[in-house]
């Protein structure tokens, strides 16, 4: 191969003083929260919700319910296609660190959690609509998500990843509105009851091309299951505190973004069909513009097409054909 892609990592702390990077996708959930007159209060309340949830789940040796606090870093990954120092923002994930305020110990949490990608915007907002334009039946291109999946796996196997992170990523997403989930008898002490969907989703297929498996669990006192995408063995490869860090972080975001599902006043039962039209839910005091986020995704997909896909199309196609994973 004439080209070997390289990656660089930058980190920015997600706290009440957080200001989005110029490279951050406008639709990224973090950026959405950090705008407007209430931006600092938004961020402060979000972090408070995460810490409260963490301490509820990590209740052992924690009689006052305030032993732990979370520290969050937004990790941005830039990709250099030609080795000339010109980079494109390829991936954005979240890294948790757990602060034990009783022992003053800093404990590594998981990387992944949230997942953001310009190329993913391109696939879902440009490729998929164009493929189905004028068609009566919805379908997916055969190679849909292949390039994105290979880039992600290549990054996870890179020296840059191994230098910065001790464990493989875990990404935590919302359940799909188009699927029905059945509760099983399998119950994990931290993740809670496992649910299984009635069929596979497009998101599952997309993440499978990233090399990731998925399992669905509903932690104690949650309103709905969460989707955990992972490599290896989710139940054995990670500690209780690592899993709690991911649950408390991503469940908080989902309560803000999708209150109809994750802040519903009645928890999911044995059979669960999520919907964003569910009226019996509570709103947080945190401001979030869901409509704006959906509108901007298409613009960001076009941006990716213009500044990444088309300029490097020949190189990307050659690399995708020849890369061994």
GROMACS .gro file of C-alpha atoms in nm:
model
  325
    1UNK     CA    1   0.000   0.000   0.000
    2UNK     CA    2   0.120   0.351  -0.076
    3UNK     CA    3  -0.067   0.508   0.214
    4UNK     CA    4  -0.078   0.426   0.584
    5UNK     CA    5  -0.335   0.627   0.775
    6UNK     CA    6  -0.219   0.780   1.102
    7UNK     CA    7  -0.418   0.913   1.397
    8UNK     CA    8  -0.372   1.186   1.654
    9UNK     CA    9  -0.567   1.234   1.975
   10UNK     CA   10  -0.668   1.549   2.160
   11UNK     CA   11  -0.869   1.571   2.482
   12UNK     CA   12  -1.087   1.840   2.633
   13UNK     CA   13  -1.246   1.823   2.977
   14UNK     CA   14  -1.625   1.807   2.990
   15UNK     CA   15  -1.706   2.019   3.294
   16UNK     CA   16  -1.909   2.330   3.374
   17UNK     CA   17  -1.653   2.545   3.189
   18UNK     CA   18  -1.654   2.330   2.875
   19UNK     CA   19  -1.632   2.513   2.544
   20UNK     CA   20  -1.674   2.299   2.229
   21UNK     CA   21  -1.368   2.260   2.008
   22UNK     CA   22  -1.382   2.412   1.660
   23UNK     CA   23  -1.350   2.054   1.526
   24UNK     CA   24  -1.645   1.920   1.725
   25UNK     CA   25  -1.950   1.822   1.518
   26UNK     CA   26  -2.220   2.083   1.571
   27UNK     CA   27  -2.474   1.809   1.641
   28UNK     CA   28  -2.255   1.645   1.905
   29UNK     CA   29  -2.454   1.613   2.224
   30UNK     CA   30  -2.187   1.788   2.432
   31UNK     CA   31  -2.188   2.093   2.205
   32UNK     CA   32  -2.567   2.111   2.213
   33UNK     CA   33  -2.567   2.131   2.593
   34UNK     CA   34  -2.292   2.393   2.607
   35UNK     CA   35  -2.481   2.675   2.437
   36UNK     CA   36  -2.726   2.943   2.534
   37UNK     CA   37  -2.775   3.149   2.846
   38UNK     CA   38  -2.805   2.840   3.068
   39UNK     CA   39  -2.499   2.667   2.926
   40UNK     CA   40  -2.302   2.656   3.251
   41UNK     CA   41  -2.604   2.554   3.456
   42UNK     CA   42  -2.683   2.290   3.193
   43UNK     CA   43  -2.336   2.141   3.231
   44UNK     CA   44  -2.336   2.166   3.610
   45UNK     CA   45  -2.675   1.991   3.635
   46UNK     CA   46  -2.571   1.719   3.390
   47UNK     CA   47  -2.259   1.634   3.589
   48UNK     CA   48  -2.458   1.637   3.913
   49UNK     CA   49  -2.707   1.388   3.767
   50UNK     CA   50  -2.421   1.159   3.662
   51UNK     CA   51  -2.256   1.167   4.004
   52UNK     CA   52  -2.583   1.101   4.185
   53UNK     CA   53  -2.657   0.805   3.959
   54UNK     CA   54  -2.306   0.667   4.005
   55UNK     CA   55  -2.333   0.675   4.384
   56UNK     CA   56  -2.676   0.512   4.373
   57UNK     CA   57  -2.537   0.218   4.177
   58UNK     CA   58  -2.206   0.201   4.371
   59UNK     CA   59  -2.383   0.185   4.707
   60UNK     CA   60  -2.151  -0.057   4.891
   61UNK     CA   61  -1.911   0.106   5.142
   62UNK     CA   62  -2.084   0.432   5.050
   63UNK     CA   63  -2.318   0.513   5.343
   64UNK     CA   64  -2.348   0.886   5.270
   65UNK     CA   65  -2.404   0.834   4.896
   66UNK     CA   66  -2.135   1.078   4.784
   67UNK     CA   67  -1.815   0.875   4.781
   68UNK     CA   68  -1.757   0.894   4.404
   69UNK     CA   69  -1.740   1.162   4.138
   70UNK     CA   70  -1.693   1.133   3.764
   71UNK     CA   71  -1.439   1.319   3.554
   72UNK     CA   72  -1.510   1.321   3.180
   73UNK     CA   73  -1.280   1.389   2.886
   74UNK     CA   74  -1.401   1.427   2.529
   75UNK     CA   75  -1.151   1.245   2.308
   76UNK     CA   76  -1.124   1.369   1.950
   77UNK     CA   77  -0.944   1.155   1.692
   78UNK     CA   78  -0.805   1.314   1.377
   79UNK     CA   79  -0.699   1.105   1.077
   80UNK     CA   80  -0.413   1.191   0.840
   81UNK     CA   81  -0.474   1.023   0.504
   82UNK     CA   82  -0.167   1.128   0.305
   83UNK     CA   83   0.094   1.175   0.576
   84UNK     CA   84   0.125   1.546   0.501
   85UNK     CA   85  -0.003   1.672   0.833
   86UNK     CA   86  -0.347   1.755   0.693
   87UNK     CA   87  -0.608   1.592   0.916
   88UNK     CA   88  -0.982   1.534   0.921
   89UNK     CA   89  -1.182   1.485   1.243
   90UNK     CA   90  -1.283   1.119   1.221
   91UNK     CA   91  -1.408   1.002   1.562
   92UNK     CA   92  -1.515   1.153   1.893
   93UNK     CA   93  -1.567   0.943   2.206
   94UNK     CA   94  -1.584   0.998   2.580
   95UNK     CA   95  -1.341   0.879   2.849
   96UNK     CA   96  -1.447   0.846   3.213
   97UNK     CA   97  -1.229   0.868   3.521
   98UNK     CA   98  -1.372   0.776   3.862
   99UNK     CA   99  -1.265   0.980   4.163
  100UNK     CA  100  -1.286   0.795   4.495
  101UNK     CA  101  -1.323   1.091   4.732
  102UNK     CA  102  -1.274   0.866   5.035
  103UNK     CA  103  -0.931   0.735   4.933
  104UNK     CA  104  -0.836   1.019   4.692
  105UNK     CA  105  -0.778   0.753   4.427
  106UNK     CA  106  -0.823   0.815   4.055
  107UNK     CA  107  -0.962   0.506   3.883
  108UNK     CA  108  -0.957   0.459   3.506
  109UNK     CA  109  -1.302   0.433   3.355
  110UNK     CA  110  -1.397   0.321   3.006
  111UNK     CA  111  -1.336   0.490   2.675
  112UNK     CA  112  -1.615   0.499   2.418
  113UNK     CA  113  -1.945   0.567   2.593
  114UNK     CA  114  -2.076   0.831   2.354
  115UNK     CA  115  -1.986   0.790   1.985
  116UNK     CA  116  -1.969   1.063   1.724
  117UNK     CA  117  -1.842   1.046   1.366
  118UNK     CA  118  -1.855   1.267   1.059
  119UNK     CA  119  -1.831   0.963   0.829
  120UNK     CA  120  -2.130   0.809   1.008
  121UNK     CA  121  -2.323   1.131   0.930
  122UNK     CA  122  -2.222   1.092   0.566
  123UNK     CA  123  -2.340   0.730   0.554
  124UNK     CA  124  -2.679   0.792   0.716
  125UNK     CA  125  -2.755   1.142   0.583
  126UNK     CA  126  -2.610   1.124   0.231
  127UNK     CA  127  -2.545   0.767   0.116
  128UNK     CA  128  -2.863   0.607   0.252
  129UNK     CA  129  -3.110   0.874   0.126
  130UNK     CA  130  -2.946   0.882  -0.218
  131UNK     CA  131  -2.955   0.503  -0.244
  132UNK     CA  132  -3.328   0.496  -0.164
  133UNK     CA  133  -3.427   0.800  -0.369
  134UNK     CA  134  -3.719   0.709  -0.595
  135UNK     CA  135  -3.741   0.355  -0.454
  136UNK     CA  136  -4.065   0.207  -0.324
  137UNK     CA  137  -3.893  -0.033  -0.079
  138UNK     CA  138  -3.622   0.071   0.164
  139UNK     CA  139  -3.286  -0.103   0.118
  140UNK     CA  140  -2.925  -0.064   0.228
  141UNK     CA  141  -2.621  -0.061  -0.006
  142UNK     CA  142  -2.414  -0.379   0.018
  143UNK     CA  143  -2.102  -0.193   0.131
  144UNK     CA  144  -2.290   0.043   0.365
  145UNK     CA  145  -2.067   0.137   0.658
  146UNK     CA  146  -1.771  -0.068   0.535
  147UNK     CA  147  -1.521   0.220   0.512
  148UNK     CA  148  -1.632   0.366   0.844
  149UNK     CA  149  -1.605   0.027   1.012
  150UNK     CA  150  -1.254  -0.033   0.884
  151UNK     CA  151  -1.135   0.311   0.993
  152UNK     CA  152  -1.271   0.253   1.343
  153UNK     CA  153  -1.112  -0.091   1.377
  154UNK     CA  154  -0.784   0.037   1.236
  155UNK     CA  155  -0.780   0.313   1.497
  156UNK     CA  156  -0.860   0.075   1.786
  157UNK     CA  157  -0.569  -0.148   1.679
  158UNK     CA  158  -0.329   0.144   1.634
  159UNK     CA  159  -0.033   0.224   1.858
  160UNK     CA  160  -0.196   0.560   1.935
  161UNK     CA  161  -0.498   0.387   2.086
  162UNK     CA  162  -0.291   0.135   2.281
  163UNK     CA  163  -0.070   0.410   2.421
  164UNK     CA  164  -0.364   0.616   2.546
  165UNK     CA  165  -0.615   0.353   2.662
  166UNK     CA  166  -0.576   0.031   2.861
  167UNK     CA  167  -0.897  -0.141   2.753
  168UNK     CA  168  -1.107  -0.178   2.440
  169UNK     CA  169  -1.398   0.066   2.399
  170UNK     CA  170  -1.757   0.020   2.512
  171UNK     CA  171  -2.019   0.237   2.340
  172UNK     CA  172  -2.359   0.287   2.504
  173UNK     CA  173  -2.659   0.392   2.294
  174UNK     CA  174  -3.036   0.416   2.311
  175UNK     CA  175  -3.261   0.128   2.209
  176UNK     CA  176  -3.433   0.141   1.869
  177UNK     CA  177  -3.789   0.268   1.834
  178UNK     CA  178  -3.856   0.018   1.556
  179UNK     CA  179  -3.782  -0.293   1.765
  180UNK     CA  180  -3.952  -0.475   2.051
  181UNK     CA  181  -3.741  -0.599   2.342
  182UNK     CA  182  -3.811  -0.903   2.559
  183UNK     CA  183  -3.672  -0.930   2.912
  184UNK     CA  184  -3.482  -1.249   2.991
  185UNK     CA  185  -3.403  -1.418   3.324
  186UNK     CA  186  -3.036  -1.324   3.291
  187UNK     CA  187  -2.952  -1.061   3.552
  188UNK     CA  188  -2.610  -0.902   3.600
  189UNK     CA  189  -2.536  -0.742   3.942
  190UNK     CA  190  -2.453  -0.405   3.780
  191UNK     CA  191  -2.598  -0.409   3.428
  192UNK     CA  192  -2.929  -0.551   3.549
  193UNK     CA  193  -3.174  -0.759   3.345
  194UNK     CA  194  -3.080  -0.849   2.991
  195UNK     CA  195  -3.327  -0.782   2.708
  196UNK     CA  196  -3.323  -0.926   2.355
  197UNK     CA  197  -3.470  -0.754   2.046
  198UNK     CA  198  -3.721  -0.922   1.816
  199UNK     CA  199  -3.490  -0.857   1.519
  200UNK     CA  200  -3.162  -0.695   1.427
  201UNK     CA  201  -3.149  -0.322   1.354
  202UNK     CA  202  -2.963  -0.112   1.099
  203UNK     CA  203  -2.756   0.033   1.384
  204UNK     CA  204  -2.656  -0.318   1.495
  205UNK     CA  205  -2.547  -0.402   1.141
  206UNK     CA  206  -2.354  -0.076   1.113
  207UNK     CA  207  -2.168  -0.130   1.440
  208UNK     CA  208  -2.100  -0.491   1.348
  209UNK     CA  209  -1.888  -0.359   1.061
  210UNK     CA  210  -1.693  -0.175   1.331
  211UNK     CA  211  -1.626  -0.519   1.484
  212UNK     CA  212  -1.863  -0.460   1.776
  213UNK     CA  213  -2.115  -0.697   1.935
  214UNK     CA  214  -2.425  -0.569   2.117
  215UNK     CA  215  -2.620  -0.671   2.427
  216UNK     CA  216  -2.910  -0.491   2.594
  217UNK     CA  217  -2.936  -0.446   2.971
  218UNK     CA  218  -3.160  -0.244   3.202
  219UNK     CA  219  -2.979  -0.144   3.525
  220UNK     CA  220  -3.161  -0.119   3.857
  221UNK     CA  221  -3.397   0.181   3.883
  222UNK     CA  222  -3.368   0.253   3.509
  223UNK     CA  223  -3.671   0.319   3.291
  224UNK     CA  224  -3.548   0.135   2.980
  225UNK     CA  225  -3.269  -0.091   2.855
  226UNK     CA  226  -2.947   0.051   2.712
  227UNK     CA  227  -2.757  -0.090   2.414
  228UNK     CA  228  -2.395  -0.180   2.497
  229UNK     CA  229  -2.163  -0.222   2.198
  230UNK     CA  230  -1.833  -0.390   2.281
  231UNK     CA  231  -1.545  -0.619   2.186
  232UNK     CA  232  -1.462  -0.934   2.382
  233UNK     CA  233  -1.673  -1.016   2.688
  234UNK     CA  234  -1.882  -0.732   2.829
  235UNK     CA  235  -1.961  -0.913   3.155
  236UNK     CA  236  -1.608  -1.029   3.239
  237UNK     CA  237  -1.365  -0.779   3.085
  238UNK     CA  238  -1.472  -0.475   3.288
  239UNK     CA  239  -1.496  -0.396   3.659
  240UNK     CA  240  -1.813  -0.296   3.840
  241UNK     CA  241  -1.697   0.065   3.876
  242UNK     CA  242  -1.603   0.085   3.507
  243UNK     CA  243  -1.950  -0.033   3.405
  244UNK     CA  244  -2.118   0.201   3.654
  245UNK     CA  245  -1.923   0.492   3.508
  246UNK     CA  246  -2.061   0.417   3.161
  247UNK     CA  247  -2.417   0.357   3.284
  248UNK     CA  248  -2.437   0.673   3.493
  249UNK     CA  249  -2.285   0.886   3.217
  250UNK     CA  250  -2.487   0.761   2.923
  251UNK     CA  251  -2.816   0.710   3.106
  252UNK     CA  252  -2.796   1.075   3.214
  253UNK     CA  253  -2.747   1.189   2.856
  254UNK     CA  254  -3.038   0.971   2.742
  255UNK     CA  255  -3.267   1.116   3.010
  256UNK     CA  256  -3.189   1.458   2.862
  257UNK     CA  257  -3.202   1.359   2.493
  258UNK     CA  258  -3.481   1.099   2.501
  259UNK     CA  259  -3.690   1.161   2.814
  260UNK     CA  260  -3.990   0.981   2.662
  261UNK     CA  261  -3.792   0.656   2.687
  262UNK     CA  262  -3.531   0.704   2.960
  263UNK     CA  263  -3.713   0.942   3.192
  264UNK     CA  264  -4.050   0.772   3.158
  265UNK     CA  265  -4.259   0.755   3.474
  266UNK     CA  266  -4.315   0.381   3.428
  267UNK     CA  267  -4.024   0.144   3.375
  268UNK     CA  268  -4.006  -0.105   3.087
  269UNK     CA  269  -4.179  -0.434   3.160
  270UNK     CA  270  -4.111  -0.785   3.032
  271UNK     CA  271  -4.197  -0.677   2.678
  272UNK     CA  272  -4.090  -0.327   2.577
  273UNK     CA  273  -4.157  -0.119   2.265
  274UNK     CA  274  -3.978   0.219   2.299
  275UNK     CA  275  -4.135   0.529   2.148
  276UNK     CA  276  -4.059   0.901   2.144
  277UNK     CA  277  -4.435   0.964   2.150
  278UNK     CA  278  -4.480   0.826   2.501
  279UNK     CA  279  -4.659   1.104   2.695
  280UNK     CA  280  -4.605   0.980   3.051
  281UNK     CA  281  -4.253   1.107   3.112
  282UNK     CA  282  -4.072   1.379   3.304
  283UNK     CA  283  -3.844   1.647   3.162
  284UNK     CA  284  -3.512   1.742   3.316
  285UNK     CA  285  -3.431   2.110   3.372
  286UNK     CA  286  -3.150   2.082   3.118
  287UNK     CA  287  -3.207   2.253   2.784
  288UNK     CA  288  -3.142   2.047   2.472
  289UNK     CA  289  -3.244   2.121   2.111
  290UNK     CA  290  -3.333   1.785   1.958
  291UNK     CA  291  -3.487   1.932   1.642
  292UNK     CA  292  -3.177   2.136   1.559
  293UNK     CA  293  -2.959   1.828   1.604
  294UNK     CA  294  -3.154   1.629   1.344
  295UNK     CA  295  -3.150   1.917   1.094
  296UNK     CA  296  -2.773   1.965   1.114
  297UNK     CA  297  -2.684   1.598   1.060
  298UNK     CA  298  -2.747   1.629   0.684
  299UNK     CA  299  -2.527   1.939   0.661
  300UNK     CA  300  -2.245   1.759   0.835
  301UNK     CA  301  -2.284   1.461   0.603
  302UNK     CA  302  -2.243   1.693   0.304
  303UNK     CA  303  -1.941   1.855   0.473
  304UNK     CA  304  -1.780   1.511   0.502
  305UNK     CA  305  -1.853   1.431   0.140
  306UNK     CA  306  -1.694   1.757   0.028
  307UNK     CA  307  -1.389   1.761   0.253
  308UNK     CA  308  -1.310   1.393   0.308
  309UNK     CA  309  -1.485   1.143   0.081
  310UNK     CA  310  -1.443   1.316  -0.257
  311UNK     CA  311  -1.089   1.459  -0.210
  312UNK     CA  312  -0.952   1.124  -0.094
  313UNK     CA  313  -1.186   0.890  -0.280
  314UNK     CA  314  -0.919   0.699  -0.475
  315UNK     CA  315  -0.696   0.656  -0.169
  316UNK     CA  316  -0.988   0.553   0.053
  317UNK     CA  317  -1.111   0.293  -0.197
  318UNK     CA  318  -0.761   0.145  -0.238
  319UNK     CA  319  -0.703   0.139   0.137
  320UNK     CA  320  -1.044  -0.017   0.207
  321UNK     CA  321  -0.979  -0.295  -0.045
  322UNK     CA  322  -0.633  -0.381   0.086
  323UNK     CA  323  -0.642  -0.321   0.461
  324UNK     CA  324  -0.615  -0.642   0.665
  325UNK     CA  325  -0.807  -0.641   0.995
   0.00000   0.00000   0.00000
